[in-house]
PDB file of C-alpha atoms in Angstrom:
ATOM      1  CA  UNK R   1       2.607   1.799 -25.987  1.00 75.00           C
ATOM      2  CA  UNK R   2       1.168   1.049 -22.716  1.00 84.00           C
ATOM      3  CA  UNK R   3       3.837   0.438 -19.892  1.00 90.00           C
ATOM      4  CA  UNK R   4       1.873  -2.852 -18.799  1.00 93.00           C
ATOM      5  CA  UNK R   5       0.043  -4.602 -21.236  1.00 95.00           C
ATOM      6  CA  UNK R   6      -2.653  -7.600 -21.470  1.00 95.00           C
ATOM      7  CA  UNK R   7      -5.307  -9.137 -23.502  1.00 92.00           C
ATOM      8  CA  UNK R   8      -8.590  -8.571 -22.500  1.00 92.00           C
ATOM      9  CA  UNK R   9     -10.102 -11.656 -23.376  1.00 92.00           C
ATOM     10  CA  UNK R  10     -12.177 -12.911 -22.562  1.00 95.00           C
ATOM     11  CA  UNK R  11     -11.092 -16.358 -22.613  1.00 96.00           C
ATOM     12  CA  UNK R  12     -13.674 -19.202 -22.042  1.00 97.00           C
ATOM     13  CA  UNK R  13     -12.619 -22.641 -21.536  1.00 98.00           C
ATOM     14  CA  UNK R  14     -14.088 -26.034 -20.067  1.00 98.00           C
ATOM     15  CA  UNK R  15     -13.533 -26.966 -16.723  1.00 98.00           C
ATOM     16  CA  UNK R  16     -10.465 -29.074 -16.686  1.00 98.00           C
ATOM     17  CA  UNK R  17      -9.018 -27.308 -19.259  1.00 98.00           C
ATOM     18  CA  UNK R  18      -5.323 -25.918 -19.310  1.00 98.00           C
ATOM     19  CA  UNK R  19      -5.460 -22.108 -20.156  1.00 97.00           C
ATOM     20  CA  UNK R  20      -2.442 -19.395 -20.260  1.00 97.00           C
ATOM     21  CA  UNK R  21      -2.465 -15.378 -19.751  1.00 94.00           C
ATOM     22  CA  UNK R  22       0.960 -12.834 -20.765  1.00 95.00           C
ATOM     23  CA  UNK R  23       1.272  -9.861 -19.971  1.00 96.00           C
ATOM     24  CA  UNK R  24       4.283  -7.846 -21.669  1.00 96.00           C
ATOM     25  CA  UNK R  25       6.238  -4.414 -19.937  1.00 94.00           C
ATOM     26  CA  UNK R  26       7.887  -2.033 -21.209  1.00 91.00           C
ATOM     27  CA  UNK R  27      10.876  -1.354 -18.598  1.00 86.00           C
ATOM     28  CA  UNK R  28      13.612  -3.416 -18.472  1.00 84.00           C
ATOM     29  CA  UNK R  29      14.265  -1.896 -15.606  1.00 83.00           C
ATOM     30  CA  UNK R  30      11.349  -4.145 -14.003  1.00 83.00           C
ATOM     31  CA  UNK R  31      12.052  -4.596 -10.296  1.00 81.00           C
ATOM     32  CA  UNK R  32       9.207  -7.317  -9.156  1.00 89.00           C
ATOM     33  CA  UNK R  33       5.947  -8.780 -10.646  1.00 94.00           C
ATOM     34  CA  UNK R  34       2.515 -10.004  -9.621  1.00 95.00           C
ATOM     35  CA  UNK R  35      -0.197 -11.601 -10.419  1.00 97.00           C
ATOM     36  CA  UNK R  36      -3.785 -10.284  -8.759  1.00 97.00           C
ATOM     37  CA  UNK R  37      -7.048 -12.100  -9.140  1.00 98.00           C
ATOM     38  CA  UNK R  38     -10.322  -9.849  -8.791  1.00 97.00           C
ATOM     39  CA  UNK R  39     -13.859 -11.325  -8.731  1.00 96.00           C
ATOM     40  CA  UNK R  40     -16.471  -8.978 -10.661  1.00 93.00           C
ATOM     41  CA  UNK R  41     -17.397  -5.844  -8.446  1.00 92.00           C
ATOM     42  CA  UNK R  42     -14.518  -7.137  -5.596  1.00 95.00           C
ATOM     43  CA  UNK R  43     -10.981  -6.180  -5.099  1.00 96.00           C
ATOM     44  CA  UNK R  44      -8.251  -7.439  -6.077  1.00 97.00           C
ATOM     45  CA  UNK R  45      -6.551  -9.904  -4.536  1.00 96.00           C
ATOM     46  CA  UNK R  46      -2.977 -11.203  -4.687  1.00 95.00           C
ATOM     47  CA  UNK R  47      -2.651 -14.448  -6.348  1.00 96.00           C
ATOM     48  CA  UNK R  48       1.422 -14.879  -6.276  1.00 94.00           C
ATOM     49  CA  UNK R  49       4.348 -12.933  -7.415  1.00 92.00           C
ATOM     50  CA  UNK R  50       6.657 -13.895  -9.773  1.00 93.00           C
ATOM     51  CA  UNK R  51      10.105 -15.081  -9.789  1.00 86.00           C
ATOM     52  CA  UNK R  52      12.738 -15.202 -12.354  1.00 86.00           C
ATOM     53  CA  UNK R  53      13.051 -18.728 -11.435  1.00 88.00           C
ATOM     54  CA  UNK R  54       9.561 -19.426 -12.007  1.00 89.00           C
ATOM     55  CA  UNK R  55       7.353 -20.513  -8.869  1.00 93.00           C
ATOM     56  CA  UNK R  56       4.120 -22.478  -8.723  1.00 95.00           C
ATOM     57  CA  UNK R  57       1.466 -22.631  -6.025  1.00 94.00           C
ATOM     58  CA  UNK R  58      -0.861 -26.166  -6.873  1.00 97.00           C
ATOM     59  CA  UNK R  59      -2.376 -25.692 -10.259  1.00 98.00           C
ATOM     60  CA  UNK R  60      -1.037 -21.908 -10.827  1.00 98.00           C
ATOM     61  CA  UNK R  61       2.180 -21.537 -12.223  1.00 97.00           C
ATOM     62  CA  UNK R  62       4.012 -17.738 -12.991  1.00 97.00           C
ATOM     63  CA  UNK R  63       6.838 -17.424 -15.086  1.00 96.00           C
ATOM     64  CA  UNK R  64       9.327 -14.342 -15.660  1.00 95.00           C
ATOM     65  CA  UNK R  65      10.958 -13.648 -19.253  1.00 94.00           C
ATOM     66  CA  UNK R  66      13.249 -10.577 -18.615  1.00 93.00           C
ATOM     67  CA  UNK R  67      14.856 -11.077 -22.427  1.00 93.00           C
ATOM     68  CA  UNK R  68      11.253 -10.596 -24.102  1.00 94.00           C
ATOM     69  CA  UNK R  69       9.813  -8.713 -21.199  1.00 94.00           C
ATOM     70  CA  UNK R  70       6.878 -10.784 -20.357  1.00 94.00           C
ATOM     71  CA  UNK R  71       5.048 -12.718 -17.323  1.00 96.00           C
ATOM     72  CA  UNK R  72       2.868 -15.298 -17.852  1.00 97.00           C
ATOM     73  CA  UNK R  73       0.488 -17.274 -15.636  1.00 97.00           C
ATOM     74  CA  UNK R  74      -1.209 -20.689 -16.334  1.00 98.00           C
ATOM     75  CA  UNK R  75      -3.639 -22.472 -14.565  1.00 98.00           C
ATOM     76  CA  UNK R  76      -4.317 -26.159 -15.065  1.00 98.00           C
ATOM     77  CA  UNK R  77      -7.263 -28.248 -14.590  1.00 98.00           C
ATOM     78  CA  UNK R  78      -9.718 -25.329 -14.711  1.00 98.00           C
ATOM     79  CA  UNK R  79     -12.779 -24.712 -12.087  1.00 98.00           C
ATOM     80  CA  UNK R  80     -15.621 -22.961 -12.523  1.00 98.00           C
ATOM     81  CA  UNK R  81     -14.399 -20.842  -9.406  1.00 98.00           C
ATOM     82  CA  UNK R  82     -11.077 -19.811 -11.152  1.00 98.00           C
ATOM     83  CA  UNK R  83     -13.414 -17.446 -13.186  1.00 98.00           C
ATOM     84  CA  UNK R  84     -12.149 -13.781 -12.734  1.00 98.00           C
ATOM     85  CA  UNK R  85     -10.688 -11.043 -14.067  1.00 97.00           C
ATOM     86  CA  UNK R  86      -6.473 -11.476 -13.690  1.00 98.00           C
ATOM     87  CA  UNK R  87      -4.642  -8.603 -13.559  1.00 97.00           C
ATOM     88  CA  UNK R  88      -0.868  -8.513 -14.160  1.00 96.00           C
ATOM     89  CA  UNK R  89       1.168  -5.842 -11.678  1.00 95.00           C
ATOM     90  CA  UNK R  90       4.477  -4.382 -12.384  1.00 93.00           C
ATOM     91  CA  UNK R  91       7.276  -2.441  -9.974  1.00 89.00           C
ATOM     92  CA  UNK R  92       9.257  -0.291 -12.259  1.00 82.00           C
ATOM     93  CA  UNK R  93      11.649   2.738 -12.351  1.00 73.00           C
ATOM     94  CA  UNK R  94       9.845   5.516 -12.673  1.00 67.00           C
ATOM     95  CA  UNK R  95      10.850   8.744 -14.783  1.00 64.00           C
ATOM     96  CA  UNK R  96      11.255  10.677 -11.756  1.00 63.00           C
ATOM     97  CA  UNK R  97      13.625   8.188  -9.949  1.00 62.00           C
ATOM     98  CA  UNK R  98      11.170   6.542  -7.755  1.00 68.00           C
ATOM     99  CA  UNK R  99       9.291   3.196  -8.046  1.00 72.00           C
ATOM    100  CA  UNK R 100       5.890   3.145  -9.221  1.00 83.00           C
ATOM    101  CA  UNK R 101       3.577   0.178  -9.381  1.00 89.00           C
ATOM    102  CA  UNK R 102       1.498  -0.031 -12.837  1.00 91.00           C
ATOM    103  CA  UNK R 103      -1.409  -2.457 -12.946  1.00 93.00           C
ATOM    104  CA  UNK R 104      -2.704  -3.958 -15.927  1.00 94.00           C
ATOM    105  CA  UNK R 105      -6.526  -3.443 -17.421  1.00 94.00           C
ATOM    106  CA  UNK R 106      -6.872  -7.580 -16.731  1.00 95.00           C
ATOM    107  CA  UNK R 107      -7.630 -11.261 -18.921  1.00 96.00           C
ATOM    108  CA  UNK R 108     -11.090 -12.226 -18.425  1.00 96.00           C
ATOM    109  CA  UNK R 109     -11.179 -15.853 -18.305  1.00 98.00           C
ATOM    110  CA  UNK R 110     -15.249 -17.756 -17.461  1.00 98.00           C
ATOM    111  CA  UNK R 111     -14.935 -21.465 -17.014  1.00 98.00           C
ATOM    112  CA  UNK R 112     -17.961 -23.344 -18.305  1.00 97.00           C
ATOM    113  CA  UNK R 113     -18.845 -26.457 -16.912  1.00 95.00           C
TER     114      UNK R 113
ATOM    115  CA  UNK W   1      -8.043 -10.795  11.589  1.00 67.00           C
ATOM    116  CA  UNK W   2      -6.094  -8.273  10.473  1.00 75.00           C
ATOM    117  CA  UNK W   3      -7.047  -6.440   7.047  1.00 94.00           C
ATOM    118  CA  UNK W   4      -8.280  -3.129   5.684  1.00 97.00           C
ATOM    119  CA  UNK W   5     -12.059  -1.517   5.978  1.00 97.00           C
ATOM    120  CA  UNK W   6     -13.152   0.363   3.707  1.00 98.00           C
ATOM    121  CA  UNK W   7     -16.642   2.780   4.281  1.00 96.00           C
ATOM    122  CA  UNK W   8     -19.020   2.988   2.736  1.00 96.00           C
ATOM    123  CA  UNK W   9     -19.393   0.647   0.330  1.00 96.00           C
ATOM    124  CA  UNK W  10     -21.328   2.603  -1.784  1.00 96.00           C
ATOM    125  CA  UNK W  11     -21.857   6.635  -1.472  1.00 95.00           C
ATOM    126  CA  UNK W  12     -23.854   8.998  -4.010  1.00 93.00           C
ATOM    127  CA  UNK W  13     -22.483  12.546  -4.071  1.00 89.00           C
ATOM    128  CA  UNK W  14     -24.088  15.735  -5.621  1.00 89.00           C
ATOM    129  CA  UNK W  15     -22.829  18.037  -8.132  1.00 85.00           C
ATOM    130  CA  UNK W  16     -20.554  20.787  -5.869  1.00 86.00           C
ATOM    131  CA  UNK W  17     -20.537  18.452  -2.526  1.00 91.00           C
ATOM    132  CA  UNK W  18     -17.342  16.738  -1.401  1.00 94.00           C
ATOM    133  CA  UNK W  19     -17.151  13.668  -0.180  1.00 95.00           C
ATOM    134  CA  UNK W  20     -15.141  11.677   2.077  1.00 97.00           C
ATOM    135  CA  UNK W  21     -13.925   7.945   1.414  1.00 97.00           C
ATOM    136  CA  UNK W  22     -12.950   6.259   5.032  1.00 98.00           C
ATOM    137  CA  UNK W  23      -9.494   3.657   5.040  1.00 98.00           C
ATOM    138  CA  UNK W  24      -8.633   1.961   8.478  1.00 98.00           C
ATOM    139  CA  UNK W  25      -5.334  -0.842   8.536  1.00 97.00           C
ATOM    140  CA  UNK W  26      -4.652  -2.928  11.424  1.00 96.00           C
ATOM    141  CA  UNK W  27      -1.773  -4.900   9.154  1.00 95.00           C
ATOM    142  CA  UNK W  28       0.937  -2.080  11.126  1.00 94.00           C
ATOM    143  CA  UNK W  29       1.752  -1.118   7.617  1.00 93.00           C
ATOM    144  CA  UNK W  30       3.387   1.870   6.487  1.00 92.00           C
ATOM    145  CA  UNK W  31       2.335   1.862   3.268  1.00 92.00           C
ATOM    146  CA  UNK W  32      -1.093   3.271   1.993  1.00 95.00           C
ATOM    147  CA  UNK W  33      -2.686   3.863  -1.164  1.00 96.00           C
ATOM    148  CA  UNK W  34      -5.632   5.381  -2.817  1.00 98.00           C
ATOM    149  CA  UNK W  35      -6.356   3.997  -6.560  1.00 97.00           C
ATOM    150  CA  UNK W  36      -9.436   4.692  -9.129  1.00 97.00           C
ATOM    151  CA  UNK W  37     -10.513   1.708 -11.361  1.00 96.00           C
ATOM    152  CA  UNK W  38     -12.885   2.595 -13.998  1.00 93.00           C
ATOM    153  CA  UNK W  39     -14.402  -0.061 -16.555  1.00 86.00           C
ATOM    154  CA  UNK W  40     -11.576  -1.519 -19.041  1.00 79.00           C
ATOM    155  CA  UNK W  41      -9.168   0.399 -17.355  1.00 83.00           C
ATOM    156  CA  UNK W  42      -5.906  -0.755 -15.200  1.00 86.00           C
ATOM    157  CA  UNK W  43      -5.796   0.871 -11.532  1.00 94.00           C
ATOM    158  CA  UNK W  44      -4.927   4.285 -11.238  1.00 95.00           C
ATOM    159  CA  UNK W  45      -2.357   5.813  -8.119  1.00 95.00           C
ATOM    160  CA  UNK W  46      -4.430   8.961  -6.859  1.00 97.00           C
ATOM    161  CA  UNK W  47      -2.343   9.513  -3.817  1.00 97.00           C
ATOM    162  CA  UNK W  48       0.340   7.258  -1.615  1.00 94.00           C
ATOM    163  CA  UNK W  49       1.310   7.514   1.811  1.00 94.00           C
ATOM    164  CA  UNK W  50       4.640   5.882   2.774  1.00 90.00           C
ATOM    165  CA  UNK W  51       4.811   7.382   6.660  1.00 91.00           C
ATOM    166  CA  UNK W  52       2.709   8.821   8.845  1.00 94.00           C
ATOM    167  CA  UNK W  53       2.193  12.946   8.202  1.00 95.00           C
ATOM    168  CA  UNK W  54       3.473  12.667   4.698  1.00 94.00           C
ATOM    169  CA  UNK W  55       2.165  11.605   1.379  1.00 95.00           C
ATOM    170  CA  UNK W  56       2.478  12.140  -2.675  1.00 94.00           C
ATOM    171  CA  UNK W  57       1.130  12.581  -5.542  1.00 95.00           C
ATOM    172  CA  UNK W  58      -0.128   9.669  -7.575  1.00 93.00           C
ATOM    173  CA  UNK W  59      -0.512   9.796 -11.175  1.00 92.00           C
ATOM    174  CA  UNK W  60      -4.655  11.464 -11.292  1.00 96.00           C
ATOM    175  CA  UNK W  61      -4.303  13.268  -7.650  1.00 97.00           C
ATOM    176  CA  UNK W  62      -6.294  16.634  -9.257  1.00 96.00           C
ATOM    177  CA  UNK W  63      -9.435  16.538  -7.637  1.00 96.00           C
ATOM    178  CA  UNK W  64      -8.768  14.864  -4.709  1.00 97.00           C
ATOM    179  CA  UNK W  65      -6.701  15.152  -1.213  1.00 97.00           C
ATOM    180  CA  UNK W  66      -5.713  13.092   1.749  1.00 98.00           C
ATOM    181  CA  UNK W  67      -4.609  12.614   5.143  1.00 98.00           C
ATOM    182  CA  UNK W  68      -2.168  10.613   7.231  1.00 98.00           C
ATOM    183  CA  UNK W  69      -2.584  11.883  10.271  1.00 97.00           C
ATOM    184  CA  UNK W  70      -2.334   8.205  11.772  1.00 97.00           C
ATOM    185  CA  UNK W  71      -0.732   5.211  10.463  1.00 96.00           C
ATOM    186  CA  UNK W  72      -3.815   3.396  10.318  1.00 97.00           C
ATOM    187  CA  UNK W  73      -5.821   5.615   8.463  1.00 98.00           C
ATOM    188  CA  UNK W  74      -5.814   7.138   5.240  1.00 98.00           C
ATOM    189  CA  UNK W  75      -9.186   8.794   4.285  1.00 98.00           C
ATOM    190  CA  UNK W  76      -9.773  10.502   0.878  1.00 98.00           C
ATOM    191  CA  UNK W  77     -11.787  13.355  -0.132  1.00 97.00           C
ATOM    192  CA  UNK W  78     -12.940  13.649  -3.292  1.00 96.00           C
ATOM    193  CA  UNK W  79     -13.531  17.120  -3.890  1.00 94.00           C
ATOM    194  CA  UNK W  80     -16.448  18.979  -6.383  1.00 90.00           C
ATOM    195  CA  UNK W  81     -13.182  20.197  -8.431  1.00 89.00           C
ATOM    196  CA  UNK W  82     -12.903  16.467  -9.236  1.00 90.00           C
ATOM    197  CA  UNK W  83     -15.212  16.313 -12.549  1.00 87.00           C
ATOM    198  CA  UNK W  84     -15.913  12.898 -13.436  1.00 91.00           C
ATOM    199  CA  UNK W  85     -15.711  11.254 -10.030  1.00 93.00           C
ATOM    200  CA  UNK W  86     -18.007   8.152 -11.084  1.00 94.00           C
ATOM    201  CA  UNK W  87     -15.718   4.871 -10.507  1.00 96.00           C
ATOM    202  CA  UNK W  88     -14.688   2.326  -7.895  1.00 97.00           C
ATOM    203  CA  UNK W  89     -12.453   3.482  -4.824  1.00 98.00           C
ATOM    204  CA  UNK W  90      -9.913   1.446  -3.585  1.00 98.00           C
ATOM    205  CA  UNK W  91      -7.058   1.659  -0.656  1.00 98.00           C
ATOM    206  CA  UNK W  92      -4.408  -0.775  -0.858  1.00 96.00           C
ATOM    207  CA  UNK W  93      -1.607  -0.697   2.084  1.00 95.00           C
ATOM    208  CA  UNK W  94       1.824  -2.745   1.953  1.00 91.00           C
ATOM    209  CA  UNK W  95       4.888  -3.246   3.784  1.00 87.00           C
ATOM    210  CA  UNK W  96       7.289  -0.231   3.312  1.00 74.00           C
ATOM    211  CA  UNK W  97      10.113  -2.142   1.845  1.00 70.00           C
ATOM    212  CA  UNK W  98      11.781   1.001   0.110  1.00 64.00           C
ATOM    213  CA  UNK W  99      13.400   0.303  -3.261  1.00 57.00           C
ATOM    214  CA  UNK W 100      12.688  -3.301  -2.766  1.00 57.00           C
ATOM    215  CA  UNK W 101       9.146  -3.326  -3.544  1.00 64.00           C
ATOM    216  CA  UNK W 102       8.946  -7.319  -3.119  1.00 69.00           C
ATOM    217  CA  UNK W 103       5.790  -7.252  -1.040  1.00 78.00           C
ATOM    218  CA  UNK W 104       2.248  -6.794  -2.921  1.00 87.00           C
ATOM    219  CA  UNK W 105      -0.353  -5.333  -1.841  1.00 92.00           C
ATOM    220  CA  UNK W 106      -3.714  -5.792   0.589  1.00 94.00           C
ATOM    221  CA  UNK W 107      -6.707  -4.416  -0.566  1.00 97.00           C
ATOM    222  CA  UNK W 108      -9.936  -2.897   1.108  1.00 97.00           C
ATOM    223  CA  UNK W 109     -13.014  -3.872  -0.343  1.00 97.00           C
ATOM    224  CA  UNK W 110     -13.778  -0.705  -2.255  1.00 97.00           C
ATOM    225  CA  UNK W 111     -16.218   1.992  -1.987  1.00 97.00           C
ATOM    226  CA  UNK W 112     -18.375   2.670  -5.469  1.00 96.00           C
ATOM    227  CA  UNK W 113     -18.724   6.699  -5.941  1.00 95.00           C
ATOM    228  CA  UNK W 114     -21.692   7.625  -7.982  1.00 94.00           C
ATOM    229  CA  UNK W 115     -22.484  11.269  -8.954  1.00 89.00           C
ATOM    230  CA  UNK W 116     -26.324  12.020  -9.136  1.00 86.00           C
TER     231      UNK W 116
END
């Protein structure tokens, strides 16, 4: 099992639409969470990070589930600029003692207009 | 503005030659990082740098070796003992927050490595 999982996707939806990405871990040990957008052939860029309360910046909102060990982002009222590839990043213990940061493969999502 | 540069953006090595990646920080950030993303795949730690004059191991360092000889750089050479050296390059640096590890990262814009 990989330590940070997501679904590829891709997932295409019409602008305006409502649309939701998880993204499951495998440590419960989890220290902090992110969510990074990255534009095809770009970097990635850091979109928010996650609380256990739950935060939301305009029409992004993260949520943390420690009990099933899963994040989730959603995004409301689509735009045809929110298309990118979303990748989920994880702070864990790692075997050695240390923190390590695992990034996710990503959720495609294309907004059509 | 502060940020991170990158150079080049794109570089073509030959078979046996080994080839420098440049990584330049004016966030005054300890933290530095050297990750490989390849197609479908998540990012991958190659090396880290937490100080200046030291720096580990990542999770796919073979084939590869750094420097931290000041805090605001961090170039990587990727060496001909690296064998399939094809991918996308990119340094990240962060605040040094220790254990905490509450601050994310800033990325450089990349540099694409192709192998002809």
């Amino acid at each position: 099992r990989k330590e940070v999982e997501q679904d590829p996707g891709p997932f295409n939806v019409p602008e305006g639409a409502t649309v939701a990405f998880n993204c499951t871990y495998s440590n419960s040990a989890s220290q902090s969470f992110f969510w990074y957008r990255q534009d095809c052939r770009k970097e990635p860029k850091l979109l928010m990070s996650v609380y256990s309360s739950g935060n939301e910046d305009g029409r992004f909102t993260a949520q943390l589930n420690r009990a099933s060990q899963y994040i989730s982002l959603l995004i409301r009222d689509s735009k045809l600029s929110d298309s990118a590839t979303y990748l989920c990043v994880v702070n864990m213990f790692g075997n050695t003692g240390g923190f390590k940061t695992i990034f996710g493969a990503g959720t495609r999502l294309f907004v059509k207009a | 503005d502060g940020g991170i540069t990158q150079s080049p953006k794109y570089l073509f090595r030959k078979e046996g030659q080994n080839v420098t990646l440049s990584c330049e920080q004016n966030l005054n950030h300890d933290a530095m990082y050297w990750y490989r993303q390849d197609p479908g795949q998540g990012l991958r730690l190659i090396y880290y740098s937490q100080i200046v004059n030291d720096f580990q191991k990542g999770d796919i360092a073979e084939g590869y070796s750094v420097s931290r000889e000041k805090k605001e750089s961090f170039p990587l050479t990727v060496t001909s003992a690296q064998k399939n050296p094809t991918a996308f390059y990119l340094c990240a640096s962060s605040i040094n927050d220790g254990t905490k590890q509450y601050y994310g990262y800033t990325f450089g814009s990349g540099t694409r490595l192709t192998v002809v």
